[in-house]
């Protein structure tokens, strides 16, 4: 009985060794990869006319050229160059904070209906104004202009145009935008009025633009 148990144990061990042996036969180890890489480079050097001694010497002195664990300095630098450069995180710009400030705007005013700006009978004039924008609420700004065209209105990044009627009854619109990284304002002032001497109706349109 004891002898039979020994035979069984020996058989089990032999089977285990056999399984391990055949498994290792089918698996390529890292040492095998290194040897295969060296042999391929060795055959390449011999085929190129190098002697066996010189080929062995070259393989020992230029390990990085054939060893799987090595990479040439040129390849490393190339890989580093190909890696995408991390872009700096841009902080979100607060729209209300961006548009508030003073804009220097300029443009032309045009009269129609027989009205003129001066004794020379000019129906157009050039105008320069300072446009002051301040926050008056969560989505509201106060606009102060040199003259009587100030007012307030709502504005947002999705709707960047402020519209209001000033104290003279003029319709005013101010549209904010970014021009080459600088805040820009386009202003339109439109009024429907009458000529004092004749009572005839006329209109005035002033179109202005400028940066903060």
PDB file of C-alpha atoms in Angstrom:
ATOM      1  CA  UNK A   1       0.000   0.000   0.000  1.00  0.00           C
ATOM      2  CA  UNK A   2       2.813   2.350   0.909  1.00  0.00           C
ATOM      3  CA  UNK A   3       4.714   1.498  -2.280  1.00  0.00           C
ATOM      4  CA  UNK A   4       1.572   2.221  -4.304  1.00  0.00           C
ATOM      5  CA  UNK A   5       1.253   5.667  -2.691  1.00  0.00           C
ATOM      6  CA  UNK A   6       4.853   6.483  -3.572  1.00  0.00           C
ATOM      7  CA  UNK A   7       4.243   5.494  -7.204  1.00  0.00           C
ATOM      8  CA  UNK A   8       1.198   7.751  -7.362  1.00  0.00           C
ATOM      9  CA  UNK A   9       3.133  10.682  -5.888  1.00  0.00           C
ATOM     10  CA  UNK A  10       5.977  10.193  -8.346  1.00  0.00           C
ATOM     11  CA  UNK A  11       3.510  10.063 -11.240  1.00  0.00           C
ATOM     12  CA  UNK A  12       1.877  13.309 -10.134  1.00  0.00           C
ATOM     13  CA  UNK A  13       5.254  15.049  -9.897  1.00  0.00           C
ATOM     14  CA  UNK A  14       6.270  13.812 -13.322  1.00  0.00           C
ATOM     15  CA  UNK A  15       3.011  15.086 -14.808  1.00  0.00           C
ATOM     16  CA  UNK A  16       3.522  18.477 -13.172  1.00  0.00           C
ATOM     17  CA  UNK A  17       7.081  18.733 -14.484  1.00  0.00           C
ATOM     18  CA  UNK A  18       5.894  17.695 -17.938  1.00  0.00           C
ATOM     19  CA  UNK A  19       3.177  20.355 -17.991  1.00  0.00           C
ATOM     20  CA  UNK A  20       5.635  23.008 -16.849  1.00  0.00           C
ATOM     21  CA  UNK A  21       8.218  21.859 -19.399  1.00  0.00           C
ATOM     22  CA  UNK A  22       5.827  21.976 -22.358  1.00  0.00           C
ATOM     23  CA  UNK A  23       4.391  25.285 -21.195  1.00  0.00           C
ATOM     24  CA  UNK A  24       7.857  26.811 -21.019  1.00  0.00           C
ATOM     25  CA  UNK A  25       8.621  25.461 -24.478  1.00  0.00           C
ATOM     26  CA  UNK A  26       5.762  27.424 -25.955  1.00  0.00           C
ATOM     27  CA  UNK A  27       6.545  30.658 -24.102  1.00  0.00           C
ATOM     28  CA  UNK A  28       9.165  33.139 -25.294  1.00  0.00           C
ATOM     29  CA  UNK A  29      11.025  34.609 -22.348  1.00  0.00           C
ATOM     30  CA  UNK A  30      12.705  37.986 -22.240  1.00  0.00           C
ATOM     31  CA  UNK A  31      16.080  36.262 -22.454  1.00  0.00           C
ATOM     32  CA  UNK A  32      14.916  34.591 -25.663  1.00  0.00           C
ATOM     33  CA  UNK A  33      13.897  37.965 -27.098  1.00  0.00           C
ATOM     34  CA  UNK A  34      17.314  39.443 -26.264  1.00  0.00           C
ATOM     35  CA  UNK A  35      19.117  36.462 -27.823  1.00  0.00           C
ATOM     36  CA  UNK A  36      16.947  36.577 -30.952  1.00  0.00           C
ATOM     37  CA  UNK A  37      17.552  40.318 -31.347  1.00  0.00           C
ATOM     38  CA  UNK A  38      21.310  39.849 -30.968  1.00  0.00           C
ATOM     39  CA  UNK A  39      21.357  36.970 -33.455  1.00  0.00           C
ATOM     40  CA  UNK A  40      19.387  38.981 -36.021  1.00  0.00           C
ATOM     41  CA  UNK A  41      21.814  41.887 -35.732  1.00  0.00           C
ATOM     42  CA  UNK A  42      24.769  39.494 -35.787  1.00  0.00           C
ATOM     43  CA  UNK A  43      23.572  37.882 -39.035  1.00  0.00           C
ATOM     44  CA  UNK A  44      22.981  41.344 -40.508  1.00  0.00           C
ATOM     45  CA  UNK A  45      26.544  42.429 -39.701  1.00  0.00           C
ATOM     46  CA  UNK A  46      28.060  39.223 -41.048  1.00  0.00           C
ATOM     47  CA  UNK A  47      26.025  39.535 -44.238  1.00  0.00           C
ATOM     48  CA  UNK A  48      27.364  43.066 -44.591  1.00  0.00           C
ATOM     49  CA  UNK A  49      30.945  41.773 -44.697  1.00  0.00           C
ATOM     50  CA  UNK A  50      31.980  42.180 -41.053  1.00  0.00           C
ATOM     51  CA  UNK A  51      34.132  39.477 -39.450  1.00  0.00           C
ATOM     52  CA  UNK A  52      32.765  37.404 -36.559  1.00  0.00           C
ATOM     53  CA  UNK A  53      35.181  39.047 -34.107  1.00  0.00           C
ATOM     54  CA  UNK A  54      34.279  42.562 -35.250  1.00  0.00           C
ATOM     55  CA  UNK A  55      30.576  41.687 -35.188  1.00  0.00           C
ATOM     56  CA  UNK A  56      30.797  40.501 -31.571  1.00  0.00           C
ATOM     57  CA  UNK A  57      32.774  43.609 -30.630  1.00  0.00           C
ATOM     58  CA  UNK A  58      30.246  45.903 -32.359  1.00  0.00           C
ATOM     59  CA  UNK A  59      27.280  44.215 -30.655  1.00  0.00           C
ATOM     60  CA  UNK A  60      28.909  44.673 -27.254  1.00  0.00           C
ATOM     61  CA  UNK A  61      29.751  48.331 -27.892  1.00  0.00           C
ATOM     62  CA  UNK A  62      26.406  49.265 -29.489  1.00  0.00           C
ATOM     63  CA  UNK A  63      23.879  47.532 -27.283  1.00  0.00           C
ATOM     64  CA  UNK A  64      21.330  50.320 -27.721  1.00  0.00           C
ATOM     65  CA  UNK A  65      21.169  49.583 -31.459  1.00  0.00           C
ATOM     66  CA  UNK A  66      19.772  46.070 -31.088  1.00  0.00           C
ATOM     67  CA  UNK A  67      18.789  45.314 -27.467  1.00  0.00           C
ATOM     68  CA  UNK A  68      14.986  45.316 -26.895  1.00  0.00           C
ATOM     69  CA  UNK A  69      15.406  47.247 -23.619  1.00  0.00           C
ATOM     70  CA  UNK A  70      17.236  50.152 -25.228  1.00  0.00           C
ATOM     71  CA  UNK A  71      16.291  53.018 -27.458  1.00  0.00           C
ATOM     72  CA  UNK A  72      18.691  55.376 -29.169  1.00  0.00           C
ATOM     73  CA  UNK A  73      18.978  58.945 -27.946  1.00  0.00           C
ATOM     74  CA  UNK A  74      17.572  60.165 -31.268  1.00  0.00           C
ATOM     75  CA  UNK A  75      14.430  58.045 -30.879  1.00  0.00           C
ATOM     76  CA  UNK A  76      13.933  59.206 -27.290  1.00  0.00           C
ATOM     77  CA  UNK A  77      14.205  62.840 -28.344  1.00  0.00           C
ATOM     78  CA  UNK A  78      11.776  62.179 -31.182  1.00  0.00           C
ATOM     79  CA  UNK A  79       9.251  60.631 -28.832  1.00  0.00           C
ATOM     80  CA  UNK A  80       9.544  63.561 -26.447  1.00  0.00           C
ATOM     81  CA  UNK A  81       9.001  65.985 -29.331  1.00  0.00           C
ATOM     82  CA  UNK A  82       5.880  64.119 -30.449  1.00  0.00           C
ATOM     83  CA  UNK A  83       4.267  64.298 -27.024  1.00  0.00           C
ATOM     84  CA  UNK A  84       1.534  66.946 -27.036  1.00  0.00           C
ATOM     85  CA  UNK A  85       2.357  69.998 -24.992  1.00  0.00           C
ATOM     86  CA  UNK A  86      -0.111  70.558 -22.198  1.00  0.00           C
ATOM     87  CA  UNK A  87      -2.089  73.737 -22.772  1.00  0.00           C
ATOM     88  CA  UNK A  88      -2.388  76.118 -19.862  1.00  0.00           C
ATOM     89  CA  UNK A  89      -5.816  76.094 -18.330  1.00  0.00           C
ATOM     90  CA  UNK A  90      -7.652  79.269 -19.233  1.00  0.00           C
ATOM     91  CA  UNK A  91      -9.773  80.771 -16.517  1.00  0.00           C
ATOM     92  CA  UNK A  92     -13.291  81.618 -17.661  1.00  0.00           C
ATOM     93  CA  UNK A  93     -13.828  85.307 -18.341  1.00  0.00           C
ATOM     94  CA  UNK A  94     -16.730  86.950 -16.514  1.00  0.00           C
ATOM     95  CA  UNK A  95     -18.752  88.689 -19.226  1.00  0.00           C
ATOM     96  CA  UNK A  96     -20.072  91.474 -17.010  1.00  0.00           C
ATOM     97  CA  UNK A  97     -16.619  92.227 -15.651  1.00  0.00           C
ATOM     98  CA  UNK A  98     -15.178  92.216 -19.172  1.00  0.00           C
ATOM     99  CA  UNK A  99     -17.613  94.735 -20.666  1.00  0.00           C
ATOM    100  CA  UNK A 100     -17.557  97.250 -17.801  1.00  0.00           C
ATOM    101  CA  UNK A 101     -15.228 100.194 -18.272  1.00  0.00           C
ATOM    102  CA  UNK A 102     -14.776 103.248 -20.471  1.00  0.00           C
ATOM    103  CA  UNK A 103     -14.940 103.090 -24.251  1.00  0.00           C
ATOM    104  CA  UNK A 104     -13.784 105.868 -26.555  1.00  0.00           C
ATOM    105  CA  UNK A 105     -16.232 105.750 -29.446  1.00  0.00           C
ATOM    106  CA  UNK A 106     -16.415 107.852 -32.586  1.00  0.00           C
ATOM    107  CA  UNK A 107     -18.437 108.011 -35.772  1.00  0.00           C
ATOM    108  CA  UNK A 108     -20.857 110.039 -37.848  1.00  0.00           C
ATOM    109  CA  UNK A 109     -24.236 111.602 -37.209  1.00  0.00           C
ATOM    110  CA  UNK A 110     -26.695 111.991 -40.086  1.00  0.00           C
ATOM    111  CA  UNK A 111     -29.806 114.217 -40.246  1.00  0.00           C
ATOM    112  CA  UNK A 112     -32.687 113.696 -42.685  1.00  0.00           C
ATOM    113  CA  UNK A 113     -35.824 115.679 -43.481  1.00  0.00           C
ATOM    114  CA  UNK A 114     -34.213 119.035 -44.128  1.00  0.00           C
ATOM    115  CA  UNK A 115     -32.505 119.531 -40.753  1.00  0.00           C
ATOM    116  CA  UNK A 116     -28.844 120.592 -40.625  1.00  0.00           C
ATOM    117  CA  UNK A 117     -26.150 120.591 -37.979  1.00  0.00           C
ATOM    118  CA  UNK A 118     -24.673 124.073 -38.580  1.00  0.00           C
ATOM    119  CA  UNK A 119     -25.020 127.285 -40.509  1.00  0.00           C
ATOM    120  CA  UNK A 120     -23.136 125.767 -43.418  1.00  0.00           C
ATOM    121  CA  UNK A 121     -26.010 123.393 -44.045  1.00  0.00           C
ATOM    122  CA  UNK A 122     -24.152 120.211 -43.226  1.00  0.00           C
ATOM    123  CA  UNK A 123     -26.415 117.189 -42.818  1.00  0.00           C
ATOM    124  CA  UNK A 124     -23.603 115.045 -41.370  1.00  0.00           C
ATOM    125  CA  UNK A 125     -21.184 115.547 -38.506  1.00  0.00           C
ATOM    126  CA  UNK A 126     -18.306 113.659 -36.864  1.00  0.00           C
ATOM    127  CA  UNK A 127     -18.742 112.830 -33.185  1.00  0.00           C
ATOM    128  CA  UNK A 128     -16.434 111.512 -30.460  1.00  0.00           C
ATOM    129  CA  UNK A 129     -17.832 110.369 -27.115  1.00  0.00           C
ATOM    130  CA  UNK A 130     -16.718 108.645 -23.925  1.00  0.00           C
ATOM    131  CA  UNK A 131     -18.952 105.705 -23.103  1.00  0.00           C
ATOM    132  CA  UNK A 132     -18.917 104.635 -19.434  1.00  0.00           C
ATOM    133  CA  UNK A 133     -20.323 101.180 -18.639  1.00  0.00           C
ATOM    134  CA  UNK A 134     -20.936 100.064 -15.035  1.00  0.00           C
ATOM    135  CA  UNK A 135     -22.777  97.104 -13.543  1.00  0.00           C
ATOM    136  CA  UNK A 136     -26.186  97.978 -12.117  1.00  0.00           C
ATOM    137  CA  UNK A 137     -27.472  94.445 -11.402  1.00  0.00           C
ATOM    138  CA  UNK A 138     -26.905  90.771 -12.147  1.00  0.00           C
ATOM    139  CA  UNK A 139     -27.630  91.230 -15.871  1.00  0.00           C
ATOM    140  CA  UNK A 140     -28.015  95.001 -16.001  1.00  0.00           C
ATOM    141  CA  UNK A 141     -25.582  97.763 -16.921  1.00  0.00           C
ATOM    142  CA  UNK A 142     -25.729 101.527 -16.583  1.00  0.00           C
ATOM    143  CA  UNK A 143     -24.415 103.434 -19.585  1.00  0.00           C
ATOM    144  CA  UNK A 144     -23.374 107.059 -19.178  1.00  0.00           C
ATOM    145  CA  UNK A 145     -22.554 109.089 -22.257  1.00  0.00           C
ATOM    146  CA  UNK A 146     -21.287 112.620 -22.729  1.00  0.00           C
ATOM    147  CA  UNK A 147     -24.580 114.343 -23.478  1.00  0.00           C
ATOM    148  CA  UNK A 148     -28.126 113.151 -22.918  1.00  0.00           C
ATOM    149  CA  UNK A 149     -27.970 109.615 -24.291  1.00  0.00           C
ATOM    150  CA  UNK A 150     -27.385 107.622 -21.100  1.00  0.00           C
ATOM    151  CA  UNK A 151     -29.583 104.821 -19.815  1.00  0.00           C
ATOM    152  CA  UNK A 152     -29.605 101.240 -18.592  1.00  0.00           C
ATOM    153  CA  UNK A 153     -30.609  97.825 -19.873  1.00  0.00           C
ATOM    154  CA  UNK A 154     -30.069  94.109 -19.612  1.00  0.00           C
ATOM    155  CA  UNK A 155     -27.185  92.324 -21.284  1.00  0.00           C
ATOM    156  CA  UNK A 156     -25.533  88.878 -21.228  1.00  0.00           C
ATOM    157  CA  UNK A 157     -22.957  86.835 -23.089  1.00  0.00           C
ATOM    158  CA  UNK A 158     -25.768  85.193 -25.094  1.00  0.00           C
ATOM    159  CA  UNK A 159     -27.415  88.557 -25.793  1.00  0.00           C
ATOM    160  CA  UNK A 160     -24.637  91.177 -25.822  1.00  0.00           C
ATOM    161  CA  UNK A 161     -26.790  94.127 -26.973  1.00  0.00           C
ATOM    162  CA  UNK A 162     -28.186  96.721 -24.560  1.00  0.00           C
ATOM    163  CA  UNK A 163     -31.298  98.619 -25.692  1.00  0.00           C
ATOM    164  CA  UNK A 164     -33.005 101.558 -23.979  1.00  0.00           C
ATOM    165  CA  UNK A 165     -34.670 104.919 -24.603  1.00  0.00           C
ATOM    166  CA  UNK A 166     -32.803 107.945 -23.272  1.00  0.00           C
ATOM    167  CA  UNK A 167     -34.206 111.050 -21.609  1.00  0.00           C
ATOM    168  CA  UNK A 168     -34.620 112.813 -24.990  1.00  0.00           C
ATOM    169  CA  UNK A 169     -36.633 109.954 -26.464  1.00  0.00           C
ATOM    170  CA  UNK A 170     -33.804 108.633 -28.599  1.00  0.00           C
ATOM    171  CA  UNK A 171     -33.569 104.879 -29.133  1.00  0.00           C
ATOM    172  CA  UNK A 172     -30.092 103.682 -28.127  1.00  0.00           C
ATOM    173  CA  UNK A 173     -28.454 100.288 -28.719  1.00  0.00           C
ATOM    174  CA  UNK A 174     -24.966  99.245 -27.630  1.00  0.00           C
ATOM    175  CA  UNK A 175     -23.507  95.918 -28.752  1.00  0.00           C
ATOM    176  CA  UNK A 176     -20.395  94.487 -27.088  1.00  0.00           C
ATOM    177  CA  UNK A 177     -17.899  92.167 -28.774  1.00  0.00           C
ATOM    178  CA  UNK A 178     -14.264  91.095 -28.621  1.00  0.00           C
ATOM    179  CA  UNK A 179     -11.945  92.442 -31.305  1.00  0.00           C
ATOM    180  CA  UNK A 180      -8.414  90.923 -31.287  1.00  0.00           C
ATOM    181  CA  UNK A 181      -8.708  90.269 -27.564  1.00  0.00           C
ATOM    182  CA  UNK A 182      -9.954  93.793 -26.798  1.00  0.00           C
ATOM    183  CA  UNK A 183     -13.518  94.619 -25.762  1.00  0.00           C
ATOM    184  CA  UNK A 184     -15.300  96.598 -28.456  1.00  0.00           C
ATOM    185  CA  UNK A 185     -18.563  98.569 -28.460  1.00  0.00           C
ATOM    186  CA  UNK A 186     -20.821  99.510 -31.387  1.00  0.00           C
ATOM    187  CA  UNK A 187     -23.379 102.207 -30.560  1.00  0.00           C
ATOM    188  CA  UNK A 188     -26.394 103.454 -32.502  1.00  0.00           C
ATOM    189  CA  UNK A 189     -28.468 106.481 -31.467  1.00  0.00           C
ATOM    190  CA  UNK A 190     -31.673 107.090 -33.387  1.00  0.00           C
ATOM    191  CA  UNK A 191     -34.110 109.962 -32.850  1.00  0.00           C
ATOM    192  CA  UNK A 192     -37.330 111.080 -34.516  1.00  0.00           C
ATOM    193  CA  UNK A 193     -37.737 114.807 -33.952  1.00  0.00           C
ATOM    194  CA  UNK A 194     -39.221 117.947 -35.468  1.00  0.00           C
ATOM    195  CA  UNK A 195     -37.633 121.100 -36.853  1.00  0.00           C
ATOM    196  CA  UNK A 196     -38.376 124.001 -34.503  1.00  0.00           C
ATOM    197  CA  UNK A 197     -38.839 126.621 -37.240  1.00  0.00           C
ATOM    198  CA  UNK A 198     -41.096 124.631 -39.563  1.00  0.00           C
ATOM    199  CA  UNK A 199     -42.439 121.822 -37.381  1.00  0.00           C
ATOM    200  CA  UNK A 200     -41.468 119.314 -40.035  1.00  0.00           C
ATOM    201  CA  UNK A 201     -40.416 115.854 -38.890  1.00  0.00           C
ATOM    202  CA  UNK A 202     -36.829 114.711 -39.307  1.00  0.00           C
ATOM    203  CA  UNK A 203     -34.579 111.953 -37.986  1.00  0.00           C
ATOM    204  CA  UNK A 204     -31.079 111.794 -36.599  1.00  0.00           C
ATOM    205  CA  UNK A 205     -28.949 108.657 -36.695  1.00  0.00           C
ATOM    206  CA  UNK A 206     -25.557 108.526 -34.979  1.00  0.00           C
ATOM    207  CA  UNK A 207     -23.370 105.476 -35.491  1.00  0.00           C
ATOM    208  CA  UNK A 208     -20.312 105.105 -33.233  1.00  0.00           C
ATOM    209  CA  UNK A 209     -17.749 102.426 -32.416  1.00  0.00           C
ATOM    210  CA  UNK A 210     -14.600 102.068 -30.326  1.00  0.00           C
ATOM    211  CA  UNK A 211     -12.567  99.957 -27.913  1.00  0.00           C
ATOM    212  CA  UNK A 212     -12.317  99.880 -24.147  1.00  0.00           C
TER     213      UNK A 212
END
